[in-house]
PDB file of N, CA and C in Angstrom:
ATOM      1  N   UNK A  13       0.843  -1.169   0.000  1.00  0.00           N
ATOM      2  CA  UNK A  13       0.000   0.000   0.000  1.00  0.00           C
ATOM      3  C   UNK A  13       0.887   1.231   0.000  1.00  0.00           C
ATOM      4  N   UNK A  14       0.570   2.165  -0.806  1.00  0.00           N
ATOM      5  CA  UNK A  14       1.084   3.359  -0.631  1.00  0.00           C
ATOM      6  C   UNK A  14       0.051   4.466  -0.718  1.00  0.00           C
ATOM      7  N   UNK A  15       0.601   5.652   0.089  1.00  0.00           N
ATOM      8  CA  UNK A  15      -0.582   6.970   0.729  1.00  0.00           C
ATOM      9  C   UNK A  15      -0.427   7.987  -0.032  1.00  0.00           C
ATOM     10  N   UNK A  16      -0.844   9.349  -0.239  1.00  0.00           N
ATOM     11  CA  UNK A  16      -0.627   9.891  -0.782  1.00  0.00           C
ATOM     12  C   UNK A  16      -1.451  11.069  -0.305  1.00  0.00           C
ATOM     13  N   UNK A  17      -1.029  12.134   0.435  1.00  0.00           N
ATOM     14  CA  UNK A  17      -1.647  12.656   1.205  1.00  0.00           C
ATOM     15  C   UNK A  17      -1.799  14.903   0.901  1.00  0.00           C
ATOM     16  N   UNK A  18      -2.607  15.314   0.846  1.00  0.00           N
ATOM     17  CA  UNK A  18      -3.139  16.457  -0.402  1.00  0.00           C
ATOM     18  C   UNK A  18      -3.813  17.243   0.791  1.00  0.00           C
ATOM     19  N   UNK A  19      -3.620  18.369   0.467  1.00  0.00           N
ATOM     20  CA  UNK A  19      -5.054  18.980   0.754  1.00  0.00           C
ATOM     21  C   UNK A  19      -5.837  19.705   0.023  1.00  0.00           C
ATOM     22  N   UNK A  20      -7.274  19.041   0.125  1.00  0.00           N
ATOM     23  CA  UNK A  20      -8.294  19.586  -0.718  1.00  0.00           C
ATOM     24  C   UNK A  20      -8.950  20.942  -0.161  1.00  0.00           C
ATOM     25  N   UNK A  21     -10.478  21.350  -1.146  1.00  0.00           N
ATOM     26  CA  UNK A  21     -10.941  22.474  -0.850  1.00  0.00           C
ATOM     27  C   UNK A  21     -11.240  22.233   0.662  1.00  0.00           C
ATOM     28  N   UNK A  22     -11.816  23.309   1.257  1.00  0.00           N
ATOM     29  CA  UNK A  22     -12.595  23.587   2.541  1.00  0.00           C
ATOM     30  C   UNK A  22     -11.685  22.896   4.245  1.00  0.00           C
ATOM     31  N   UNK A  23     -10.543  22.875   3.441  1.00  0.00           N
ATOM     32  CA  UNK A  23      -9.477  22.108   4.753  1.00  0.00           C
ATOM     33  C   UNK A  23      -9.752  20.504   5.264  1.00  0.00           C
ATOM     34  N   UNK A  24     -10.365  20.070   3.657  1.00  0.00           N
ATOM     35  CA  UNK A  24     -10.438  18.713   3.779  1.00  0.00           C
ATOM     36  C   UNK A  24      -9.205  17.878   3.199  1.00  0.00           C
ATOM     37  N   UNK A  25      -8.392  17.311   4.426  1.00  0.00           N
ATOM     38  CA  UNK A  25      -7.188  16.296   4.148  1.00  0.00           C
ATOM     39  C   UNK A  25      -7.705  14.853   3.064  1.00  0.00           C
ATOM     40  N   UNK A  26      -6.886  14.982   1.915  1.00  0.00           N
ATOM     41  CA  UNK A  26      -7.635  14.085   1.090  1.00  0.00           C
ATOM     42  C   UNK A  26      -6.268  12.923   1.291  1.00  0.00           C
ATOM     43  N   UNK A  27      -6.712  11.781   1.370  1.00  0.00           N
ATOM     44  CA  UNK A  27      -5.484  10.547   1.186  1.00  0.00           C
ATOM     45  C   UNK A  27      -5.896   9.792   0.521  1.00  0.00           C
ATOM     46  N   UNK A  28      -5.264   9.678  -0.537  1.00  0.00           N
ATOM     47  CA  UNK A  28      -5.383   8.708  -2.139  1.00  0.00           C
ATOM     48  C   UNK A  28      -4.679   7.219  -1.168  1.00  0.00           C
ATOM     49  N   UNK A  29      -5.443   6.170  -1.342  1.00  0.00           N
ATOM     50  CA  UNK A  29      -4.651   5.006  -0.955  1.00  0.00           C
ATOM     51  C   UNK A  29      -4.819   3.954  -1.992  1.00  0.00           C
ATOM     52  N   UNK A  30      -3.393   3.307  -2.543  1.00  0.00           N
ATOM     53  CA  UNK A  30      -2.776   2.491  -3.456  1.00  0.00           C
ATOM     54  C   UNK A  30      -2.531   1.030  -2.957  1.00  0.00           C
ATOM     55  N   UNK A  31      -2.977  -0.098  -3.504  1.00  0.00           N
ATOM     56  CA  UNK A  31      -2.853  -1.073  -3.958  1.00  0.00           C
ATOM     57  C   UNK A  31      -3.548  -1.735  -2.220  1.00  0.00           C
ATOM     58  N   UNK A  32      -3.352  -2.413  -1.390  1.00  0.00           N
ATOM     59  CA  UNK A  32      -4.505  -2.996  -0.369  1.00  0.00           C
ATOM     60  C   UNK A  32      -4.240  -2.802   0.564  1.00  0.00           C
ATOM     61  N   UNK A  33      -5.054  -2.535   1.392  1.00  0.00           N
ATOM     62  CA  UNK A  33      -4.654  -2.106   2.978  1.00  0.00           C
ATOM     63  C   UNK A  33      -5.092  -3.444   4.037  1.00  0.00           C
ATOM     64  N   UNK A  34      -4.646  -3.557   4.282  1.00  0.00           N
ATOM     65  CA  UNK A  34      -4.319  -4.850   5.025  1.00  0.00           C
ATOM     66  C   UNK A  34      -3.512  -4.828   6.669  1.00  0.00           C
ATOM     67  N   UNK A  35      -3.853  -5.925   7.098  1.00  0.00           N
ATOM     68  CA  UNK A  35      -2.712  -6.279   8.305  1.00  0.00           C
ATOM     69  C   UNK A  35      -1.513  -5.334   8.272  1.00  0.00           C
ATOM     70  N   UNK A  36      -0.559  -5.328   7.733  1.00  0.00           N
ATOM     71  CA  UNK A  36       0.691  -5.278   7.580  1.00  0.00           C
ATOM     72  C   UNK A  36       1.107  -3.990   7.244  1.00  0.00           C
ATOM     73  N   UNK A  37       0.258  -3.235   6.785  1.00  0.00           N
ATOM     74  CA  UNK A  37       0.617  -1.549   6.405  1.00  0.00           C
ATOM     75  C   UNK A  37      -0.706  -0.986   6.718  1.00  0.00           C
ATOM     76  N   UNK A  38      -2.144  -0.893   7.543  1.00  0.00           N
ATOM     77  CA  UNK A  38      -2.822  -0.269   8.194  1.00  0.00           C
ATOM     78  C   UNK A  38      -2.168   0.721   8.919  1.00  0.00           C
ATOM     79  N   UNK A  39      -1.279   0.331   9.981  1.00  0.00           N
ATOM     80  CA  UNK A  39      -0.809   1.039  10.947  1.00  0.00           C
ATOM     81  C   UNK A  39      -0.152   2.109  10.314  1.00  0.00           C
ATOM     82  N   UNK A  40      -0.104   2.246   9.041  1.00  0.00           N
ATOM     83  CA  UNK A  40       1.037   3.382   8.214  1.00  0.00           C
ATOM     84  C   UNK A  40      -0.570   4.343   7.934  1.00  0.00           C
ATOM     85  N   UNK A  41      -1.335   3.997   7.916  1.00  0.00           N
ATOM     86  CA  UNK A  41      -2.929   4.923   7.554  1.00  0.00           C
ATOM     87  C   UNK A  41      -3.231   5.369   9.114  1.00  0.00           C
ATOM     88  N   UNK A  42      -3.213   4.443   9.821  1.00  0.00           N
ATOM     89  CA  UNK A  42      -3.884   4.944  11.210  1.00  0.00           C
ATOM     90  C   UNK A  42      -2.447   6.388  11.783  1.00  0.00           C
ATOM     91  N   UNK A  43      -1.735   6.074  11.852  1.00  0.00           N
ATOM     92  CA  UNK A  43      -0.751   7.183  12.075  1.00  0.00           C
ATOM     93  C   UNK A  43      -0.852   8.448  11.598  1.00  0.00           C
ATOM     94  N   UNK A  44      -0.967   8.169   9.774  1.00  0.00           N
ATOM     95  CA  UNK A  44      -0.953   9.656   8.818  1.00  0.00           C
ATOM     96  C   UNK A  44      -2.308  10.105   9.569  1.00  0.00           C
ATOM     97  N   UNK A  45      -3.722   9.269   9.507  1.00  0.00           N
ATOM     98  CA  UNK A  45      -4.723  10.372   9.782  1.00  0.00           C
ATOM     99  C   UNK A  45      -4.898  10.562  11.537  1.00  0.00           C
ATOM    100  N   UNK A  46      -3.753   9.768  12.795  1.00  0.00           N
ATOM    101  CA  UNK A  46      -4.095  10.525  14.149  1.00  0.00           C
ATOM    102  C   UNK A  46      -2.937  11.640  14.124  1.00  0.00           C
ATOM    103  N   UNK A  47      -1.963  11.844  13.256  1.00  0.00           N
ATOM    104  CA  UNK A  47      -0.700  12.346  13.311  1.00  0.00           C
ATOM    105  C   UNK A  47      -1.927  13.929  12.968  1.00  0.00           C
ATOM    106  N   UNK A  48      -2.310  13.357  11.673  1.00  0.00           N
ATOM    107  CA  UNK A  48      -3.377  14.870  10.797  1.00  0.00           C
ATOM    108  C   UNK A  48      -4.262  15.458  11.834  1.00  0.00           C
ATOM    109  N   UNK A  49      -4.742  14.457  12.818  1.00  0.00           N
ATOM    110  CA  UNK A  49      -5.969  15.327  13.738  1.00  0.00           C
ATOM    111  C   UNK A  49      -5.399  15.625  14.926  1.00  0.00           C
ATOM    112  N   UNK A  50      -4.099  15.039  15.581  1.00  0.00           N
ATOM    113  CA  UNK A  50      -3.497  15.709  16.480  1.00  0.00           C
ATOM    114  C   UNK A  50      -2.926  17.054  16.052  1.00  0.00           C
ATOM    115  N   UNK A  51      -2.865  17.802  14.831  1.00  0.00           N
ATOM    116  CA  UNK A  51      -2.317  18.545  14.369  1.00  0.00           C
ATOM    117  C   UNK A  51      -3.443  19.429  13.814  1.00  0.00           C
ATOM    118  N   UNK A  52      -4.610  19.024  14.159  1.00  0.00           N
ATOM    119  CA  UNK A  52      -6.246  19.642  14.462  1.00  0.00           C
ATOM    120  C   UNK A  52      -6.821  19.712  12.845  1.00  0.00           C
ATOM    121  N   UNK A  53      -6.417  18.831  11.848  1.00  0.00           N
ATOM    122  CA  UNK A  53      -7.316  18.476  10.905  1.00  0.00           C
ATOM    123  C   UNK A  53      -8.531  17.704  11.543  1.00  0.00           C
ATOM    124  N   UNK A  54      -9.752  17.912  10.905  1.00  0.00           N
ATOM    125  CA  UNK A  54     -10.740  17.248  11.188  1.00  0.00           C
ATOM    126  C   UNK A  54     -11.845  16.880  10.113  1.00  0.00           C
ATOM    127  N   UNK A  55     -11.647  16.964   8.708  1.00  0.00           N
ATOM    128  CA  UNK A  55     -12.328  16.737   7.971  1.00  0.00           C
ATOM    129  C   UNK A  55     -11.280  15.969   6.727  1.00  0.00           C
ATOM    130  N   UNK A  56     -11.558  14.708   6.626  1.00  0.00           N
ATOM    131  CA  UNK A  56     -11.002  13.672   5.874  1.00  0.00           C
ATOM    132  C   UNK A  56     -11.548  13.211   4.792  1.00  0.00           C
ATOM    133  N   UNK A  57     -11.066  12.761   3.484  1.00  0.00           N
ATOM    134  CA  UNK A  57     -11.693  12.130   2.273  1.00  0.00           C
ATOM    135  C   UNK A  57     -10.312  10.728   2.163  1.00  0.00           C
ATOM    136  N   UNK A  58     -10.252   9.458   1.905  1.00  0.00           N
ATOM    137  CA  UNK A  58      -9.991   8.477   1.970  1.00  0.00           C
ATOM    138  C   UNK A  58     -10.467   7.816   0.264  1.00  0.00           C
ATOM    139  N   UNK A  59      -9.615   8.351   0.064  1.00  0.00           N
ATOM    140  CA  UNK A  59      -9.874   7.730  -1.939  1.00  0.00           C
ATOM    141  C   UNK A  59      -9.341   6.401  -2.238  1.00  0.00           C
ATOM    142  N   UNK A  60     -10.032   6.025  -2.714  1.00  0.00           N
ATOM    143  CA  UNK A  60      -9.738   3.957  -2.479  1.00  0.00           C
ATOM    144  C   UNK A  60      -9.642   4.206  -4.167  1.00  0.00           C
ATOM    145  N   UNK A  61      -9.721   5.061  -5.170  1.00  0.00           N
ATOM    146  CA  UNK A  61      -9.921   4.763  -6.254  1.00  0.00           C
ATOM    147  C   UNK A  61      -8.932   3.652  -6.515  1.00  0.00           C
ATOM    148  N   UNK A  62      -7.490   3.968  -6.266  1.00  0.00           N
ATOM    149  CA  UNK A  62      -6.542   2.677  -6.793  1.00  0.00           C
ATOM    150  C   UNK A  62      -6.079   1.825  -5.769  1.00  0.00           C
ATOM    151  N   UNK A  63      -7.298   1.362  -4.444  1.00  0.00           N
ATOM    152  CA  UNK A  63      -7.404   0.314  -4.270  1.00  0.00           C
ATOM    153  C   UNK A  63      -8.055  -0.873  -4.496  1.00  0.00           C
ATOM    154  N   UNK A  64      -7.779  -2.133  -4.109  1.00  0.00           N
ATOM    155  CA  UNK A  64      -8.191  -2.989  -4.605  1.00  0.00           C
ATOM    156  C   UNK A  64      -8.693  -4.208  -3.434  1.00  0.00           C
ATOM    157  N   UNK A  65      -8.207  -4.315  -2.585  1.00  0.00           N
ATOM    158  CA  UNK A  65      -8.775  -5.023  -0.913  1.00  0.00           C
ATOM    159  C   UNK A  65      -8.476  -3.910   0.085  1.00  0.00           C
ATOM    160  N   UNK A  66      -9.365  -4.690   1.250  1.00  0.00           N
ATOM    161  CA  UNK A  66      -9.494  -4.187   2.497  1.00  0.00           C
ATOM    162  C   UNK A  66      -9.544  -5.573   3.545  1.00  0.00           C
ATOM    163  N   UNK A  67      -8.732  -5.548   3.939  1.00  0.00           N
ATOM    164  CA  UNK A  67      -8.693  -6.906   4.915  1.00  0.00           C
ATOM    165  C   UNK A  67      -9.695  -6.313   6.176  1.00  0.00           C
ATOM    166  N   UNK A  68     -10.031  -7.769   7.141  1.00  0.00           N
ATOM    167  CA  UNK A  68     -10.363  -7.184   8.077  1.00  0.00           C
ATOM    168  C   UNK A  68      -9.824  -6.331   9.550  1.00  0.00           C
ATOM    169  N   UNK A  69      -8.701  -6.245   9.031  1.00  0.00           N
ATOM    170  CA  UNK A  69      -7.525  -5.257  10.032  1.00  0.00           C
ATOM    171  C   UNK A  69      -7.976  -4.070   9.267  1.00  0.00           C
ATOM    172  N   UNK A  70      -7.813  -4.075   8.311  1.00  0.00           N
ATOM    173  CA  UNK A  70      -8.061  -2.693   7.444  1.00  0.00           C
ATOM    174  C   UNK A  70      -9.559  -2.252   7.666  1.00  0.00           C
ATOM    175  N   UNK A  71     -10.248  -2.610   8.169  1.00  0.00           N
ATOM    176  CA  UNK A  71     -11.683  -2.646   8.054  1.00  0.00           C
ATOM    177  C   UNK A  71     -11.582  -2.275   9.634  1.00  0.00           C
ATOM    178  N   UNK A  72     -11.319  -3.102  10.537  1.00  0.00           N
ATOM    179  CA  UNK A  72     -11.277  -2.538  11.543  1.00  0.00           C
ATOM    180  C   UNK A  72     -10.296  -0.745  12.252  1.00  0.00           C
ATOM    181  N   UNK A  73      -9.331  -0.610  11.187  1.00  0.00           N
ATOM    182  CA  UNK A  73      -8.528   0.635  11.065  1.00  0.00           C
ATOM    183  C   UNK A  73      -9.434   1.483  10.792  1.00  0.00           C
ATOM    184  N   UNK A  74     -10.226   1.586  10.088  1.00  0.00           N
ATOM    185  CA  UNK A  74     -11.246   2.480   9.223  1.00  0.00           C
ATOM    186  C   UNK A  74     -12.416   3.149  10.211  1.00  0.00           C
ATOM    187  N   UNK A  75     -12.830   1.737  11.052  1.00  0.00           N
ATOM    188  CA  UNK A  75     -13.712   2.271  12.190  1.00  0.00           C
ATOM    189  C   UNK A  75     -13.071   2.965  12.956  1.00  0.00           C
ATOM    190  N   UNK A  76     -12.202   2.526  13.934  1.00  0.00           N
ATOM    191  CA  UNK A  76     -11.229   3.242  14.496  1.00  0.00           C
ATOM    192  C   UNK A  76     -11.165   4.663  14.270  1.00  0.00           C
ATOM    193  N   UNK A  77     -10.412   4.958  13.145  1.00  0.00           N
ATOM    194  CA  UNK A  77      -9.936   6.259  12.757  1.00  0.00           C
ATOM    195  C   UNK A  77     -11.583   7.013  12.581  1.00  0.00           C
ATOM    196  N   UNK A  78     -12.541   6.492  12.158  1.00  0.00           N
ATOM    197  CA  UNK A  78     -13.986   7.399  12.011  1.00  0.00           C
ATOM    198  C   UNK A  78     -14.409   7.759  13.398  1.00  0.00           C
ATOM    199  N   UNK A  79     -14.412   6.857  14.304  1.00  0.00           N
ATOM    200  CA  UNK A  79     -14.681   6.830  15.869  1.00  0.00           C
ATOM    201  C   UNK A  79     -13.992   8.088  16.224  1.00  0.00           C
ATOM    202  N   UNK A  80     -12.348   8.228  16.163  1.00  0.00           N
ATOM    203  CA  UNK A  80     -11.307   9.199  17.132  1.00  0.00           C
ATOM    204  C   UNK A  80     -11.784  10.232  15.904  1.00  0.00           C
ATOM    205  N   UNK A  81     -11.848  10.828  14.907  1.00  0.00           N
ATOM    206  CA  UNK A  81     -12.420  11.775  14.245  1.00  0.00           C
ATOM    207  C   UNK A  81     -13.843  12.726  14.188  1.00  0.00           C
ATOM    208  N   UNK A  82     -14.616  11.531  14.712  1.00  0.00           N
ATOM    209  CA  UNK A  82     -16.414  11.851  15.430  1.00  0.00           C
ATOM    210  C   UNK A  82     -16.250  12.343  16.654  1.00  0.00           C
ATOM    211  N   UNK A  83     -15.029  11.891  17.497  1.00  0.00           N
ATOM    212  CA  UNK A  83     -14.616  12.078  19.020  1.00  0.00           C
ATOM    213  C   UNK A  83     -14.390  13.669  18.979  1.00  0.00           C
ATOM    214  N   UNK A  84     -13.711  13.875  18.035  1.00  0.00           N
ATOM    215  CA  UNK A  84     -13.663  15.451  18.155  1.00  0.00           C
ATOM    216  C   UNK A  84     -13.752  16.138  17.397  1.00  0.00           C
ATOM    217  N   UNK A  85     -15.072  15.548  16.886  1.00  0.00           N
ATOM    218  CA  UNK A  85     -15.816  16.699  16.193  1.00  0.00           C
ATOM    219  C   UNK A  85     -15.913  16.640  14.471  1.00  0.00           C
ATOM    220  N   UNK A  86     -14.973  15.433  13.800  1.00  0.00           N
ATOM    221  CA  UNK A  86     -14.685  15.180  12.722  1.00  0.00           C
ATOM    222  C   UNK A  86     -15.088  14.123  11.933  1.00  0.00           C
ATOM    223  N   UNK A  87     -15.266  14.551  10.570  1.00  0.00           N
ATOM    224  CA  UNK A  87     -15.577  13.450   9.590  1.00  0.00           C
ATOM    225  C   UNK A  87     -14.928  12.861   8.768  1.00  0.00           C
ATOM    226  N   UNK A  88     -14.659  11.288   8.595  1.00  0.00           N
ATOM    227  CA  UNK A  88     -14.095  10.560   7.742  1.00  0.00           C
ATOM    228  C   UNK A  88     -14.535   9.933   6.654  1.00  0.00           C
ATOM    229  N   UNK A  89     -14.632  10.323   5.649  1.00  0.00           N
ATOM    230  CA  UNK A  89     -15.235   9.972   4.128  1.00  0.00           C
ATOM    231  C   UNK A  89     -14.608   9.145   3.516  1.00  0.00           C
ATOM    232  N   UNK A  90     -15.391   8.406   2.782  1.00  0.00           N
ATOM    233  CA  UNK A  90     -14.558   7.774   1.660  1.00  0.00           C
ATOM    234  C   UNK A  90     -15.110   8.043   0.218  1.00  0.00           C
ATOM    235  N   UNK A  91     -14.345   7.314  -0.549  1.00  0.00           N
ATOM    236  CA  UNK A  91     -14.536   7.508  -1.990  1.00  0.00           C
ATOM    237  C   UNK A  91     -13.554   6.429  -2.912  1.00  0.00           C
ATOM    238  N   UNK A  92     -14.255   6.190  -4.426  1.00  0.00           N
ATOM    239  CA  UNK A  92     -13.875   5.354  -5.146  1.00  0.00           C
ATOM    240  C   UNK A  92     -13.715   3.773  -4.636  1.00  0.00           C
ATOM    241  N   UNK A  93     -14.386   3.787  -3.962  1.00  0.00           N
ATOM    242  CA  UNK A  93     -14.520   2.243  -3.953  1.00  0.00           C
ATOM    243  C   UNK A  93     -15.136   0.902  -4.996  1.00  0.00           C
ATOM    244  N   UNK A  94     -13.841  -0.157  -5.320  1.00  0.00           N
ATOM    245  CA  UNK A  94     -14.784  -0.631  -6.081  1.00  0.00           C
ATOM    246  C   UNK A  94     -15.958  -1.607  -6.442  1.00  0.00           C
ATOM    247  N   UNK A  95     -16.532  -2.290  -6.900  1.00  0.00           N
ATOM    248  CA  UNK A  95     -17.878  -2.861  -6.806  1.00  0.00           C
ATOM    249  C   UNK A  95     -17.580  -4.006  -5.785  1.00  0.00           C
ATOM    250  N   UNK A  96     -16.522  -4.331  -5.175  1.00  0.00           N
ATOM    251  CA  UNK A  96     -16.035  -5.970  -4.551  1.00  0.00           C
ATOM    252  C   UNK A  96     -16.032  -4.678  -3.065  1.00  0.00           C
ATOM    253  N   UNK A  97     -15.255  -3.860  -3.255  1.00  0.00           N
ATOM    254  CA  UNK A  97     -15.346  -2.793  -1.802  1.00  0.00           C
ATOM    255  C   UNK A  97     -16.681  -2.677  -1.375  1.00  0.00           C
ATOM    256  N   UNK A  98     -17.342  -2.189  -2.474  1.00  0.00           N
ATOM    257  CA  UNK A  98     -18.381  -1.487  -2.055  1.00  0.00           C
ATOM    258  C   UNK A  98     -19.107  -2.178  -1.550  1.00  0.00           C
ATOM    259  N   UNK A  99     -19.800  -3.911  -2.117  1.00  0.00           N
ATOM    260  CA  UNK A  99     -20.436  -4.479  -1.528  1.00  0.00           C
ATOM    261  C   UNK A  99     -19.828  -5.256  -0.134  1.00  0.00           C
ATOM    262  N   UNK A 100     -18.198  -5.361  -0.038  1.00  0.00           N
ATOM    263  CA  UNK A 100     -17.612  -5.241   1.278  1.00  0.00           C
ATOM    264  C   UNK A 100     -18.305  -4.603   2.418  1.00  0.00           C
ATOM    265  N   UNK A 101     -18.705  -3.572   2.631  1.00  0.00           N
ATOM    266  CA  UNK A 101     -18.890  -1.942   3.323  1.00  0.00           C
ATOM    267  C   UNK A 101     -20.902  -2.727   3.653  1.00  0.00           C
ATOM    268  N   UNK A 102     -21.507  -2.889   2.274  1.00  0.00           N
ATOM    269  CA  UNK A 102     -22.467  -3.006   2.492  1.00  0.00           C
ATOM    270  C   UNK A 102     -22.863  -4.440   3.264  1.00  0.00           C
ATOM    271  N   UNK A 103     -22.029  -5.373   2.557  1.00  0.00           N
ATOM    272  CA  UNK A 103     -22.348  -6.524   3.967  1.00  0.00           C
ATOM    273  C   UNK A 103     -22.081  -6.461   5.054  1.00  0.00           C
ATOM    274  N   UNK A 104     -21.317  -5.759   5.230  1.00  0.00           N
ATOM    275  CA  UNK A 104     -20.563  -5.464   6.883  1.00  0.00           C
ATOM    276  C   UNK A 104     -21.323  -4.812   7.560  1.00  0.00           C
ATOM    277  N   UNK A 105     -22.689  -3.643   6.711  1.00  0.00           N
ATOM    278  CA  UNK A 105     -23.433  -2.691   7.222  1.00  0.00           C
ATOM    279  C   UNK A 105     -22.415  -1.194   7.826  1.00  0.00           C
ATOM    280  N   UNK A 106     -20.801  -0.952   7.056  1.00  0.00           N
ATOM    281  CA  UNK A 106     -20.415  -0.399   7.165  1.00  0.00           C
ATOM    282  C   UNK A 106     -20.675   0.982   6.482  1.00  0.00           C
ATOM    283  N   UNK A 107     -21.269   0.840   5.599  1.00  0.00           N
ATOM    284  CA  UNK A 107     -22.035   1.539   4.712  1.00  0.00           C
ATOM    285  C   UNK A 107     -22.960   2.243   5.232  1.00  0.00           C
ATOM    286  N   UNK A 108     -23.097   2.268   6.835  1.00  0.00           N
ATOM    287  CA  UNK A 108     -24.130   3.249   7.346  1.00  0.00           C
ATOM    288  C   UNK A 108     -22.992   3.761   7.969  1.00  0.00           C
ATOM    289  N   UNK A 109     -22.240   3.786   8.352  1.00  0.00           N
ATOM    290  CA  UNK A 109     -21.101   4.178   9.220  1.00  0.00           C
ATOM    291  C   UNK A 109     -20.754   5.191   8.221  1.00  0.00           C
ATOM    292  N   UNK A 110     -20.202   5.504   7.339  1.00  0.00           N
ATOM    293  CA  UNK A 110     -19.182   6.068   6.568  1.00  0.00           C
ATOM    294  C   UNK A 110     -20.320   6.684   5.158  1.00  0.00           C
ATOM    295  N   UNK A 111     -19.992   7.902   4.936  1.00  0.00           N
ATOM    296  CA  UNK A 111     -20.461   8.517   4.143  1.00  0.00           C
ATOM    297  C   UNK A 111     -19.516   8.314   2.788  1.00  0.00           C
ATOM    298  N   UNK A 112     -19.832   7.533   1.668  1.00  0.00           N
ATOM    299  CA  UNK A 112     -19.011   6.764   0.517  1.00  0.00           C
ATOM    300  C   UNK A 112     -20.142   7.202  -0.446  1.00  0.00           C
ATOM    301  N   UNK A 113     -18.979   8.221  -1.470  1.00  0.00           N
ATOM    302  CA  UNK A 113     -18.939   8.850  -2.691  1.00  0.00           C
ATOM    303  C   UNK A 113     -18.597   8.297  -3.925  1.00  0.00           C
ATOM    304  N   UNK A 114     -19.326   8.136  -4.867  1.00  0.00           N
ATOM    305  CA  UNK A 114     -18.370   7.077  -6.301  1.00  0.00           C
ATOM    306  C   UNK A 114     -17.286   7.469  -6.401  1.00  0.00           C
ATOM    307  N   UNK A 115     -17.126   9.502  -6.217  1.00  0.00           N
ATOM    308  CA  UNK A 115     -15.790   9.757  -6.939  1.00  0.00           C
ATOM    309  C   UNK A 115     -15.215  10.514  -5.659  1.00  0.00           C
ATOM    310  N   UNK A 116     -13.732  11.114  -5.815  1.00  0.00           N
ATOM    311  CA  UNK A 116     -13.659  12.064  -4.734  1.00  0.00           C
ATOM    312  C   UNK A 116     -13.912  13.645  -4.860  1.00  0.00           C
ATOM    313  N   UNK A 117     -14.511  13.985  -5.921  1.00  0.00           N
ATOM    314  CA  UNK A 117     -15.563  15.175  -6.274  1.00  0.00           C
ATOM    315  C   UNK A 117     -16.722  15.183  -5.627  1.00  0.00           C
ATOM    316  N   UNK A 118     -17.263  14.344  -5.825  1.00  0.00           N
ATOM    317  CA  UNK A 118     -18.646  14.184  -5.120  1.00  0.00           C
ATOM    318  C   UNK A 118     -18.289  14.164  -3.518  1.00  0.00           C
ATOM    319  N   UNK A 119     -17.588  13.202  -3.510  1.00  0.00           N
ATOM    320  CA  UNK A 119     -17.410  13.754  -1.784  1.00  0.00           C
ATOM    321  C   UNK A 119     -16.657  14.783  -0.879  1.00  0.00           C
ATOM    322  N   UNK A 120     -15.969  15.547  -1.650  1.00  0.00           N
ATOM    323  CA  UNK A 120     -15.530  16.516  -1.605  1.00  0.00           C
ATOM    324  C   UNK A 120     -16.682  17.768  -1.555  1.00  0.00           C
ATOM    325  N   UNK A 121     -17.590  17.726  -2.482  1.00  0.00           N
ATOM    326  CA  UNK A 121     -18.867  18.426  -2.356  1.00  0.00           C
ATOM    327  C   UNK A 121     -19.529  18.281  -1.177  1.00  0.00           C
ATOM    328  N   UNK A 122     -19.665  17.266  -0.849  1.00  0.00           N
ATOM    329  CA  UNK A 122     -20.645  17.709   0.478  1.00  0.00           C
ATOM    330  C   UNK A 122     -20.130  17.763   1.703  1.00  0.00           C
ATOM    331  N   UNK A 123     -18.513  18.214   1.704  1.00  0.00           N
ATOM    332  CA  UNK A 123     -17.627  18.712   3.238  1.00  0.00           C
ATOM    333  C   UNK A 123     -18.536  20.170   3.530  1.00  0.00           C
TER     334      UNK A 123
END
């Protein structure tokens, strides 16, 4: 997995994430976005466009980081997920949790 970390309009921290987030490099995502909100970002976009899995470490990272972001006051978005993600999110009923955009325009719009 590799990150790729931007800032978009309205002081929303955007992180493009590459190839699968998993066990083994989660902890490199959970860092960039408590490192971003200890440093008082609070509005996040999470672009999966050029990913491709989400393990369930990665799945559990995701709650996590939405939880400590709601904690103070902040939102964690996603975007580009693809049809194997997406219905991921929706069996899990994670899909009520997380506000998930087709593109990261669209979710960028409604920060």
């Amino acid at each position: 997995m590799s990150v790729a970390e931007s800032e978009g309009p309205n002081g929303v921290t955007v992180i493009r994430i590459e190839g699968q987030l998993v066990v083994s490099n989660r902890q490199e995502l959970k860092d960039l976005v408590n490192h971003a909100l200890d440093e008082g970002a609070r509005k996040f976009l999470l672009d999966f466009s050029g990913a491709g899995y989400i393990d369930s470490s990665g799945l559990g990272a995701l709650v996590s980081l939405s939880k400590r972001a709601r904690e103070l006051g902040g939102e964690l978005r996603l975007s580009g997920l693809n049809e194997d993600l997406r219905s991921l999110f929706e069996l899990t009923k994670l899909d009520t949790l997380f506000a998930i955009a087709d593109t990261p325009d669209q979710a960028l719009a409604g920060f």
